[in-house]
Coordinates of C-alpha atoms in Angstrom, one line a residue:
M1188 CA 2.9 24.3 -11.4
S1189 CA 3.3 25.6 -7.6
L1190 CA 5.1 23.3 -4.9
D1191 CA 3.0 25.0 -2.3
H1192 CA 2.0 21.7 -0.6
R1193 CA 0.5 23.5 2.4
L1194 CA -2.9 21.7 3.4
S1195 CA -6.3 23.1 3.1
A1196 CA -8.2 23.3 6.3
E1197 CA -10.2 20.3 5.6
H1198 CA -6.9 18.1 4.8
E1199 CA -5.4 19.4 8.1
E1200 CA -8.5 18.4 10.1
L1201 CA -8.5 14.9 8.6
R1202 CA -4.5 14.6 9.3
K1203 CA -5.2 15.6 12.6
T1204 CA -8.0 13.4 13.4
V1205 CA -6.2 10.2 11.8
E1206 CA -2.9 11.1 13.7
A1207 CA -5.0 11.1 17.1
F1208 CA -6.6 7.8 16.1
A1209 CA -3.3 6.4 15.2
H1210 CA -1.7 7.3 18.7
D1211 CA -4.7 6.7 20.9
V1212 CA -6.3 3.6 19.2
V1213 CA -3.5 1.8 17.1
A1214 CA -0.4 2.3 19.1
P1215 CA -1.5 0.8 22.4
S1216 CA -2.7 -2.4 20.9
I1217 CA -0.8 -2.9 17.8
G1218 CA 2.4 -4.4 19.2
E1219 CA 0.4 -7.5 20.4
F1220 CA -1.5 -8.0 16.9
W1221 CA 2.2 -7.8 15.4
E1222 CA 3.8 -10.0 17.8
N1223 CA 1.1 -13.1 17.4
H1224 CA 0.6 -12.6 13.7
Q1225 CA -2.8 -11.4 14.1
F1226 CA -4.9 -9.2 11.8
P1227 CA -6.6 -6.3 14.1
Y1228 CA -10.2 -6.4 13.0
E1229 CA -11.7 -4.2 15.6
I1230 CA -9.1 -1.6 14.5
I1231 CA -10.1 -1.9 10.8
R1232 CA -13.7 -1.6 11.5
E1233 CA -13.1 1.4 13.4
M1234 CA -11.1 2.9 10.3
G1235 CA -14.1 2.1 8.3
R1236 CA -16.4 3.9 10.7
M1237 CA -14.3 6.8 10.4
G1238 CA -14.6 6.8 6.4
L1239 CA -11.0 6.0 5.6
F1240 CA -11.5 3.3 3.3
G1241 CA -14.2 5.5 1.1
L1242 CA -11.9 8.7 1.4
P1243 CA -11.1 9.2 -2.5
Y1244 CA -14.6 8.2 -3.7
S1245 CA -17.7 9.9 -4.4
E1246 CA -20.9 9.5 -2.0
E1247 CA -23.0 7.9 -4.4
Y1248 CA -21.1 4.8 -3.9
G1249 CA -20.8 5.1 -0.2
G1250 CA -17.4 7.4 -0.6
M1251 CA -16.7 10.1 1.5
G1252 CA -16.2 12.5 -1.5
G1253 CA -12.7 13.3 -0.8
D1254 CA -9.4 12.8 -2.9
F1255 CA -6.3 10.9 -3.3
L1256 CA -4.5 13.3 -1.4
A1257 CA -6.7 12.8 1.6
L1258 CA -6.1 9.0 1.4
C1259 CA -2.4 9.3 1.4
L1260 CA -2.3 11.7 4.4
A1261 CA -4.4 9.1 6.4
I1262 CA -2.0 6.5 5.3
E1263 CA 1.3 8.5 6.3
E1264 CA -0.3 9.2 9.8
L1265 CA -1.1 5.7 10.3
A1266 CA 2.4 4.4 9.1
R1267 CA 3.9 6.9 11.7
V1268 CA 2.7 4.4 14.5
D1269 CA 2.2 1.0 12.3
S1270 CA 2.8 -0.1 8.8
S1271 CA 0.6 -3.4 9.2
V1272 CA -2.4 -1.1 9.6
A1273 CA -1.3 1.6 7.3
V1274 CA -0.9 -1.1 4.4
T1275 CA -4.2 -2.7 4.9
L1276 CA -5.8 0.9 4.2
E1277 CA -3.5 1.4 1.3
A1278 CA -3.9 -1.9 -0.5
G1279 CA -7.7 -2.0 0.4
V1280 CA -8.2 1.0 -1.3
S1281 CA -5.3 1.6 -4.2
L1282 CA -5.3 -2.1 -5.1
G1283 CA -8.8 -3.4 -4.0
S1284 CA -11.4 -1.1 -4.7
M1285 CA -9.9 1.6 -7.0
P1286 CA -9.5 -0.7 -9.9
I1287 CA -13.5 -1.2 -9.6
Y1288 CA -14.0 2.7 -9.2
L1289 CA -11.8 3.3 -12.3
Y1290 CA -12.8 0.3 -14.7
G1291 CA -16.0 -1.2 -13.4
T1292 CA -19.5 -1.2 -15.1
E1293 CA -22.1 0.9 -13.1
E1294 CA -23.4 -2.6 -11.8
Q1295 CA -19.8 -3.7 -10.6
K1296 CA -19.6 -0.4 -8.9
R1297 CA -23.0 -0.5 -7.1
T1298 CA -22.7 -4.3 -6.1
W1299 CA -19.1 -3.8 -4.7
L1300 CA -18.1 -0.4 -3.6
P1301 CA -20.5 0.5 -1.0
D1302 CA -19.0 -2.2 1.4
L1303 CA -15.8 -1.8 0.2
C1304 CA -16.0 2.3 1.0
S1305 CA -17.5 1.3 4.5
G1306 CA -14.5 -1.0 5.5
A1307 CA -17.3 -3.7 6.0
A1308 CA -15.5 -6.0 3.2
L1309 CA -11.7 -5.6 1.9
G1310 CA -10.9 -6.4 -1.8
A1311 CA -7.5 -7.5 -3.2
F1312 CA -5.5 -7.2 -6.4
G1313 CA -4.0 -10.6 -7.7
L1314 CA -1.3 -9.6 -10.0
T1315 CA 2.1 -11.2 -8.8
E1316 CA 2.8 -15.0 -9.7
P1317 CA 5.7 -17.4 -8.0
G1318 CA 7.8 -17.0 -11.2
G1319 CA 6.9 -13.2 -12.1
G1320 CA 7.9 -10.7 -9.7
S1321 CA 8.8 -7.7 -11.6
D1322 CA 8.0 -9.4 -14.8
A1323 CA 4.1 -8.6 -14.8
G1324 CA 3.7 -9.1 -18.3
G1325 CA 4.7 -12.9 -18.0
T1326 CA 1.4 -13.7 -16.4
L1327 CA 0.9 -17.2 -16.5
T1328 CA -2.5 -17.4 -15.0
T1329 CA -5.2 -18.3 -17.7
A1330 CA -9.0 -17.4 -18.1
R1331 CA -11.0 -19.0 -20.7
L1332 CA -14.5 -18.0 -21.7
D1333 CA -16.9 -21.1 -21.8
E1334 CA -19.4 -19.7 -24.1
E1335 CA -22.0 -22.6 -23.5
T1336 CA -22.3 -21.4 -19.9
N1337 CA -21.0 -17.6 -20.3
E1338 CA -18.2 -17.9 -17.6
W1339 CA -14.6 -17.4 -17.3
V1340 CA -12.4 -20.5 -16.3
I1341 CA -9.6 -19.4 -14.4
N1342 CA -6.3 -21.5 -13.7
G1343 CA -3.2 -20.3 -12.2
T1344 CA -1.4 -19.1 -8.8
K1345 CA -1.0 -15.6 -7.4
C1346 CA 1.6 -14.7 -4.4
F1347 CA 2.1 -12.3 -1.9
I1348 CA -1.4 -10.9 -2.2
T1349 CA -2.3 -8.4 0.5
N1350 CA -6.2 -8.4 2.1
S1351 CA -6.8 -11.6 0.4
G1352 CA -7.7 -14.2 3.1
T1353 CA -9.4 -12.1 6.0
D1354 CA -12.6 -12.9 7.1
I1355 CA -14.0 -9.8 5.7
T1356 CA -12.3 -10.2 2.0
S1357 CA -15.1 -9.9 -0.3
L1358 CA -13.3 -10.3 -4.0
V1359 CA -9.7 -10.4 -5.6
T1360 CA -9.4 -8.9 -8.8
V1361 CA -7.0 -11.1 -10.7
T1362 CA -4.9 -10.6 -14.3
A1363 CA -5.1 -13.4 -16.3
V1364 CA -4.3 -14.3 -19.7
T1365 CA -7.4 -14.4 -22.0
G1366 CA -6.0 -14.5 -25.5
R1367 CA -3.1 -13.7 -28.0
K1368 CA -2.1 -10.8 -29.9
P1369 CA -1.4 -11.6 -33.7
D1370 CA 2.3 -11.5 -32.9
G1371 CA 2.0 -13.9 -30.1
R1372 CA 2.0 -11.5 -27.2
P1373 CA -0.6 -12.3 -24.2
L1374 CA -3.8 -10.5 -23.9
I1375 CA -4.3 -9.9 -20.0
S1376 CA -7.6 -9.2 -18.5
S1377 CA -8.6 -8.4 -15.4
I1378 CA -11.4 -10.2 -13.8
I1379 CA -13.3 -10.2 -10.5
V1380 CA -13.4 -13.3 -8.1
P1381 CA -15.6 -13.3 -5.2
S1382 CA -14.5 -14.8 -2.0
G1383 CA -15.6 -18.5 -1.7
T1384 CA -16.1 -19.1 -5.3
P1385 CA -15.4 -22.7 -6.0
G1386 CA -12.1 -23.5 -7.4
F1387 CA -10.6 -20.5 -5.7
T1388 CA -8.4 -21.6 -2.9
V1389 CA -6.7 -18.9 -0.3
G1390 CA -3.7 -20.3 1.0
A1391 CA -2.6 -20.1 4.7
P1392 CA -1.0 -16.6 5.9
Y1393 CA 2.8 -16.3 5.1
S1394 CA 5.5 -16.2 7.7
K1395 CA 6.8 -12.7 7.0
V1396 CA 9.8 -10.8 8.5
G1397 CA 7.5 -7.9 9.0
W1398 CA 4.0 -6.3 8.2
N1399 CA 2.8 -9.1 10.8
A1400 CA -0.4 -7.6 11.5
S1401 CA -1.5 -7.5 8.0
D1402 CA -3.0 -10.1 5.7
T1403 CA -0.8 -11.7 3.0
R1404 CA -1.4 -15.2 1.1
E1405 CA -1.1 -17.3 -1.8
L1406 CA -4.1 -17.8 -4.0
S1407 CA -4.6 -20.8 -6.5
F1408 CA -7.3 -21.3 -9.3
S1409 CA -8.4 -24.6 -10.3
D1410 CA -11.4 -24.6 -13.2
C1411 CA -12.4 -21.5 -11.1
R1412 CA -15.7 -20.3 -12.6
V1413 CA -17.0 -16.9 -12.6
P1414 CA -19.6 -14.9 -14.8
A1415 CA -18.5 -13.4 -17.9
A1416 CA -19.9 -10.2 -16.4
N1417 CA -17.2 -10.3 -14.2
L1418 CA -14.5 -9.0 -16.5
L1419 CA -13.4 -5.7 -15.3
G1420 CA -13.0 -3.1 -18.5
E1421 CA -12.2 -4.1 -21.9
Q1422 CA -10.8 -7.7 -22.6
G1423 CA -7.0 -7.4 -23.1
R1424 CA -6.8 -4.2 -21.3
G1425 CA -5.5 -5.7 -17.9
Y1426 CA -1.9 -4.6 -18.3
A1427 CA -2.6 -1.1 -19.2
Q1428 CA -5.1 -1.0 -16.2
F1429 CA -2.7 -2.3 -13.7
L1430 CA 0.1 0.1 -15.0
R1431 CA -2.2 3.2 -14.2
I1432 CA -3.2 1.4 -11.0
L1433 CA 0.6 1.0 -9.8
D1434 CA 1.6 4.6 -10.9
E1435 CA -1.2 5.8 -8.2
G1436 CA -0.3 3.3 -6.0
R1437 CA 3.5 4.1 -5.7
V1438 CA 2.1 7.8 -4.6
A1439 CA 0.4 6.2 -1.5
I1440 CA 3.3 3.5 -0.7
S1441 CA 5.4 6.3 -0.7
A1442 CA 3.2 8.2 1.9
L1443 CA 3.4 5.1 3.9
A1444 CA 7.0 4.7 3.7
T1445 CA 7.3 8.5 4.7
G1446 CA 5.0 7.8 7.6
L1447 CA 7.4 5.1 8.9
A1448 CA 10.5 7.3 8.2
Q1449 CA 9.0 10.4 10.2
G1450 CA 7.6 7.8 13.1
C1451 CA 11.2 6.6 13.4
V1452 CA 12.2 10.3 14.1
D1453 CA 9.3 10.5 16.6
E1454 CA 10.4 7.6 18.3
S1455 CA 14.1 8.6 18.3
V1456 CA 13.8 12.0 19.6
A1457 CA 11.3 10.8 22.4
Y1458 CA 14.0 8.3 23.4
A1459 CA 17.1 10.5 23.0
K1460 CA 15.3 13.2 25.6
T1461 CA 15.0 10.6 28.1
R1462 CA 17.7 7.8 27.8
E1463 CA 20.7 8.7 30.1
A1464 CA 24.3 7.9 29.7
F1465 CA 27.3 9.3 31.5
G1466 CA 25.1 11.6 33.3
K1467 CA 23.1 13.0 30.6
P1468 CA 20.5 12.3 28.0
I1469 CA 21.8 11.1 24.9
G1470 CA 20.1 13.5 22.9
A1471 CA 22.6 15.8 24.3
N1472 CA 25.4 14.5 22.5
Q1473 CA 26.2 16.1 19.1
A1474 CA 26.7 12.6 17.5
I1475 CA 22.9 11.9 18.1
Q1476 CA 21.6 15.3 17.5
F1477 CA 23.3 14.9 13.9
K1478 CA 21.9 11.5 13.2
L1479 CA 18.3 12.7 14.2
A1480 CA 18.6 15.8 12.2
D1481 CA 19.5 13.7 9.1
M1482 CA 16.6 11.6 9.9
D1483 CA 14.3 14.7 9.9
M1484 CA 15.6 16.1 7.0
R1485 CA 15.1 12.6 4.7
A1486 CA 11.4 12.3 6.2
Y1487 CA 10.7 15.8 5.3
T1488 CA 12.1 15.5 1.6
A1489 CA 9.9 12.1 1.1
R1490 CA 7.0 14.1 2.3
T1491 CA 7.6 16.7 -0.3
A1492 CA 8.3 14.4 -3.2
W1493 CA 4.9 12.2 -2.7
R1494 CA 3.0 15.4 -2.3
D1495 CA 4.3 16.8 -5.4
A1496 CA 3.3 13.8 -7.1
A1497 CA -0.1 13.9 -5.5
A1498 CA -0.6 17.4 -6.5
R1499 CA 0.4 16.7 -10.2
M1500 CA -1.9 13.7 -10.4
A1501 CA -4.8 16.0 -9.0
H1502 CA -4.2 18.4 -11.5
G1503 CA -4.3 16.0 -14.4
E1504 CA -0.6 16.5 -15.1
P1505 CA 1.9 13.8 -16.0
F1506 CA 3.2 12.2 -12.8
K1507 CA 4.8 8.8 -13.7
K1508 CA 8.3 10.0 -13.0
Q1509 CA 7.3 12.0 -10.0
A1510 CA 5.7 8.8 -8.6
S1511 CA 8.7 6.6 -9.0
M1512 CA 11.0 9.3 -7.5
A1513 CA 9.0 9.5 -4.7
K1514 CA 8.4 6.1 -4.4
L1515 CA 12.1 5.2 -4.8
Y1516 CA 13.5 7.9 -2.4
S1517 CA 10.9 7.4 0.4
C1518 CA 11.1 3.9 0.7
E1519 CA 15.0 4.0 0.5
V1520 CA 14.7 6.8 3.3
A1521 CA 12.5 4.4 5.2
V1522 CA 14.8 1.5 5.4
T1523 CA 17.7 4.1 6.3
N1524 CA 15.7 6.1 9.1
A1525 CA 14.7 2.4 10.5
R1526 CA 18.2 1.1 10.8
E1527 CA 19.3 4.8 12.5
A1528 CA 16.3 4.4 14.9
T1529 CA 17.6 1.0 16.0
Q1530 CA 21.1 2.3 16.7
V1531 CA 19.9 5.4 18.6
H1532 CA 18.1 2.9 20.7
G1533 CA 20.9 0.5 21.3
G1534 CA 19.9 -2.9 22.6
Y1535 CA 16.5 -1.7 23.1
G1536 CA 16.1 -1.2 19.5
F1537 CA 16.7 -4.9 18.9
M1538 CA 13.7 -5.5 21.3
N1539 CA 10.3 -6.0 19.8
E1540 CA 8.5 -4.2 22.6
Y1541 CA 9.9 -1.0 21.3
P1542 CA 8.2 0.4 18.1
V1543 CA 11.4 1.0 16.1
A1544 CA 12.3 -2.7 16.1
R1545 CA 8.9 -3.3 14.6
M1546 CA 9.5 -0.5 11.9
W1547 CA 13.2 -1.8 11.3
R1548 CA 11.3 -5.1 10.2
D1549 CA 8.6 -3.8 8.5
S1550 CA 10.6 -1.3 6.4
K1551 CA 12.6 -3.6 4.0
I1552 CA 9.2 -4.7 2.0
L1553 CA 8.7 -1.1 0.9
E1554 CA 11.9 -1.5 -1.6
I1555 CA 10.4 -4.3 -2.9
G1556 CA 6.5 -4.1 -3.1
E1557 CA 4.4 -2.3 -5.8
G1558 CA 7.8 -2.0 -8.0
T1559 CA 11.4 -2.6 -6.7
S1560 CA 13.6 0.1 -6.2
E1561 CA 15.5 -1.3 -9.4
V1562 CA 12.3 -1.0 -11.5
Q1563 CA 11.6 2.5 -10.4
R1564 CA 15.1 3.5 -11.6
M1565 CA 14.3 1.8 -14.9
L1566 CA 10.9 4.0 -15.0
I1567 CA 12.9 7.2 -14.2
A1568 CA 15.3 6.6 -17.0
R1569 CA 12.8 5.8 -19.4
E1570 CA 10.8 9.3 -18.6
L1571 CA 14.3 10.8 -19.2
G1572 CA 14.2 9.6 -22.8
L1573 CA 16.7 6.6 -22.5
E1574 CA 15.9 3.5 -24.5
A1575 CA 14.9 0.5 -22.8

């Protein structure tokens, strides 16, 4: 397969449009939202009007008829300015609406996707549990089918769930144990739970290190009842479903991490040109030049990695290893670039009024969410044929 990742005219036009939106609309106001731990509803509504939440979906469901590459390009450009806004889009599509698009019935798609594609509503994916973390197969949340009422009765707790408690969240797809295999292993299924369902409680927003302008909550289910028809895909296939969802999501997270890494370069280059010390701009010092050159090189390599994974996915080729490598590399690059950008800014880099301080605090979660760096190394090793 060719590694020529030059963008088509349509993709480049989209990239430039989102780039302008990020700098003209997001950048001037997001700092205040971030400082006050507020969700930027008007920014998200504008992103919806631009069609960003419907980029990879067909027009029959309210989408833009684009592809996954288009979504990732938008995510990267947003993350160059702010990760909270970028992850709201990434999670809203990759985790919120994509499971319904891939595995939903025709009725489920027509019920939920139009509002999700328009940005009028957000969806969330309830996978992680307080005692689970990387061991997603150890799900403790249960769902029992009440045959008399033909309803699923759900009990359990989910944690760290993005987009799950906003005023426009319409649903959360949760994984739950719905039975046991003959060998005793759990049968995990995915079930759509509409917001406001009795027995479904959304916790208060977490106090987080970063991503302060995004919504992250704990969810609890106590005899929460939803119709049997809310089962997403086949019963017992929830584990396989979320494995595929996470494979694709890693490419999107890699794009987000690349955007943050590039944003650190953008901010540091601009600062180095204007900040003077000892009678000259600090960017004239070779030590700073080398630091910025390395930062730009890392961002470029990360971009090449996620675009390669996206191209393989688009061509129907195996991409699991490439997605894990892109996710692993770009997220570690983001942390490194954020640290270096803070260093370039000196004392100002420690002040939250400067974007690099926000980027520094936003970067660490990238090595944890949607598969830790350790998990990515395990997956790569398995793709190399090494035993688990």
